[in-house]
């Protein structure tokens, strides 16, 4: 901690207990809290009363969720435990909790490094003893002072100082500094607190000079030495400045005396004073003349404006046009009203006719329904009669014997038995066909799956072939232009950027692509560098967001949407960042920053910000990379490492690279092109094999589909035969169950049905006659309704052009009305302008009259002063000065005439009134001065 100034401790405070509790952080050693002895011997009552750390509590600090509270004794304390139990965290928290910086602890660069991962804040609570006669504000804090620190994940912290009862006393850092000074707690003094790094340096150092430096730093003599040198230098500089200023003061005094003497020796001062008064008088009359000219010009302008009738004539012409258009519009509206009335009357007739059409159509449909019902009833009766006659014939035939001496019943039994046997055979055939179809369908699905799999593999090989072909074309093009490695459009894009920068569209010219701006000290590490940077190889750097928008617009001409290179926005700097303390250090292996050279510091700074290249090591061998990063603690500030093959190594995981060759930083183009060509030949051979295999599988699928379709057709035919046999069997079984009806009763029923058919036939004829009458009425009413609708349509067609003409006239009328309002406003503004000019003229005439009066008074005063001054001079000098004054008056008198001549040629309108206020202001200043 630097030496604190501005705080003087009284003698009484100086004689106090100086007890401090430093804590060592060496985990491998005893990890104890060292307690330094007091600098002097004090009475027993004062020993251990102030400055002792009574307890400390940690929450979410470093990697610990909750530690403490740890209660400490008044004498020596030891803290023991396994590695990772929190011994070092207690010392670190003690330094940070008492207001120390994160760098004092050698455990982190920023305070946010001490917040536990996954939490937002970390809390530290420290209690210091505050007893005895040397206690700090004991009436406020009590017997102990609680210091509560809260650290946020963004690096900020807050401090609260509380009394023993828990009351908040202060939250200012100055109060905590005062308490530490009172208790003589020095956080950066290695005698008070000896951290791990400092103890290593002290114990391992064998040089006497290093130990002397340690002594100087521990006793604060080094800080005092620097302060003394600074004070001595400041004293010397101040003394030199005082001597230079004293010499300059002497010169200024001498120059002042000389100028004062010259001023007093001026003989013509009074004459110059009189000439000045004459010039003031002449200037006042010039301003009065200028006002007179301006008033005359204003009168002429008012007369011109009053004789200007252009606005009134335009207004009358516009009113005439409005009246003519309104007359035409009225004629169109009256004609439209007549047509609309005729259309409304025809619409009413159309509605009535439509209702009649509906009524007649309904009656026609009802009669048509009656007719078809009677016709259907007649057809049904005829069908029943035919069935009855057929039944009679069957009954007569069943009674008679056939030629073999058998009846029809016996023949039906034999037929039924044969049909059942046939049905059994057909059903067995159907089940066999179903199983065959199922097997062929499964084989077909397997063939299609195999074909789809082959096509998918073929597509992957085709995409790989196209990507390698594109890469080959890029390499061939990069023979003449290396920028085409980063894309075919990159040279054109860079040309557009240069042109835009030349025209001033960019504040600072963008830099990129990054891969084209860097080179390697060791070309064999190209794969490792590209695996580390990845997409940043094609990225561009911009200084500000305005330049980013311009660059995005230029990129949109060469890249499709969503596929443009990355743009990194960061203010450009001419110097590389100072990464001292953040760079990964190892005696054998370089960092990525060490093996890269760039054309501009902007590139290095961008990669430091975005990729952290200062914390990435390059280790060529895999085994060594694993040993360095994963066996034990990684090197300081090292986050990850890359091998020569591009493998990525973390302390707890290892990722194998997907790339075998460098794409952008590769050295030999011909080797890469030859490798691509061989890979492309392999892909072409694979594509040929895939195509042959797919063709064979497709032919098998087609044959299986044809066989499956033929089997399905056979199954359908078999099912149709089964259904036909089943229907025949059902019909035969139904025929056996029927009883033989009496032929005589069937003949009587047939006769009755014949009479019924004749009656229904008569009813059908009558319904047909009535239906014809209704059809004729419907046709007549339809013709009337159609004629009315045609007339309505004709009226609508006649109204369409009238509506268009009406809209045009209404638009023209609205336009003329707008012009009329504009002209009225112009006429009103013209009249208002004339009134304003008249008011301005009255004001100017009043000011002119006042200027005449004031100038006359000033002239008379000047004459009196001239007479008084002339009485003290010689007659000859008086005559000479009068002659000079007359010449000056004549010269000044010509100025108003010239101003009047020039002013008459200037035309000043009402808009120049504000500018003319300036002369009146100057004249008022002259009046006040005179």
CSV table of N, CA and C in Angstrom, one decimal, residues 95 138 274 298 601 675 744 822 850:
chain,number,residue,atom,x,y,z
A,95,UNK,N,-7.0,-9.6,2.7
A,95,UNK,CA,-6.4,-8.5,2.0
A,95,UNK,C,-7.5,-7.7,1.3
A,138,UNK,N,-14.4,4.9,20.0
A,138,UNK,CA,-15.1,3.8,20.7
A,138,UNK,C,-16.5,4.1,21.1
A,274,UNK,N,-10.4,67.1,-30.7
A,274,UNK,CA,-11.3,68.0,-31.5
A,274,UNK,C,-11.7,67.4,-32.8
A,298,UNK,N,-39.1,53.5,-48.5
A,298,UNK,CA,-40.3,52.8,-47.9
A,298,UNK,C,-41.6,53.3,-48.5
A,601,UNK,N,-1.0,-2.9,-36.2
A,601,UNK,CA,-1.4,-3.3,-34.8
A,601,UNK,C,-2.9,-3.5,-34.5
A,675,UNK,N,-3.4,-32.9,-54.4
A,675,UNK,CA,-4.1,-33.7,-53.4
A,675,UNK,C,-5.6,-33.6,-53.6
A,744,UNK,N,-103.9,-70.2,-58.3
A,744,UNK,CA,-105.1,-69.5,-58.5
A,744,UNK,C,-105.1,-68.1,-57.8
A,822,UNK,N,-55.9,29.8,-51.5
A,822,UNK,CA,-54.5,30.2,-51.5
A,822,UNK,C,-54.5,31.7,-52.0
A,850,UNK,N,-36.8,62.3,-34.1
A,850,UNK,CA,-36.0,62.3,-32.9
A,850,UNK,C,-34.5,62.5,-33.2
